[in-house]
């Protein structure tokens, strides 16, 4: 298993952590990001208009996924 850090970003600032998850496969980062984005878009629709994204980084700090909230509605 590999640890991934997720955050909410406008792609200029990456200082809003949303959680850390242990996932079996790197492809799970995009799936988890889509679930987080869908949940956030449902509860805060204004975030979709703000151009926000969920990002995921692997344990080494490499970008693993970017999920724009506007694409999950």
XYZ file of C-alpha atoms in Angstrom:
73
model
C 0.000 0.000 0.000
C 1.071 3.538 -0.673
C 0.187 6.738 1.187
C -1.366 9.610 -0.780
C -2.034 13.142 0.436
C -5.077 14.956 -0.911
C -5.789 18.655 -0.928
C -8.180 21.295 -2.214
C -6.533 23.846 -4.482
C -7.076 26.584 -7.024
C -3.752 25.440 -8.570
C -1.930 28.505 -7.232
C -1.855 27.451 -3.580
C -1.543 23.920 -2.233
C -1.922 24.629 1.487
C -5.452 23.247 2.094
C -4.992 19.594 3.058
C -8.052 17.364 2.738
C -6.654 14.126 4.109
C -4.242 11.255 3.711
C -5.205 7.796 2.539
C -3.398 4.480 2.136
C -4.281 3.056 -1.275
C -3.389 -0.241 -2.919
C -2.669 1.201 -6.350
C -1.782 4.671 -7.711
C -4.911 4.587 -9.921
C -6.883 4.644 -6.676
C -5.738 8.235 -6.139
C -7.800 9.467 -9.099
C -10.837 7.428 -7.989
C -10.588 8.732 -4.417
C -10.121 12.270 -5.754
C -13.275 11.968 -7.883
C -15.271 10.751 -4.878
C -13.982 13.642 -2.756
C -14.682 16.164 -5.526
C -18.193 14.818 -6.110
C -18.995 15.022 -2.400
C -17.592 18.537 -2.112
C -19.391 19.745 -5.247
C -22.666 18.386 -3.886
C -22.313 20.174 -0.539
C -20.608 23.351 -1.826
C -21.703 24.034 -5.428
C -20.021 27.438 -5.357
C -16.637 25.636 -5.240
C -17.259 24.395 -8.790
C -17.530 27.968 -9.991
C -14.344 28.965 -8.188
C -12.218 26.668 -10.362
C -11.168 24.481 -7.433
C -9.589 21.051 -7.804
C -8.763 18.069 -5.644
C -5.105 17.129 -6.000
C -3.322 13.998 -4.833
C 0.381 13.535 -4.189
C 2.167 10.265 -3.553
C 4.460 9.715 -0.587
C 7.421 11.173 -2.506
C 5.512 14.384 -3.233
C 4.880 13.591 -6.907
C 1.562 14.662 -8.397
C -0.696 11.606 -8.744
C -4.064 13.144 -9.735
C -5.853 16.431 -10.416
C -9.665 16.384 -10.369
C -11.402 19.679 -11.209
C -14.648 20.001 -9.269
C -16.416 21.316 -12.372
C -16.040 17.933 -14.101
C -17.847 15.815 -11.485
C -21.350 17.318 -11.505
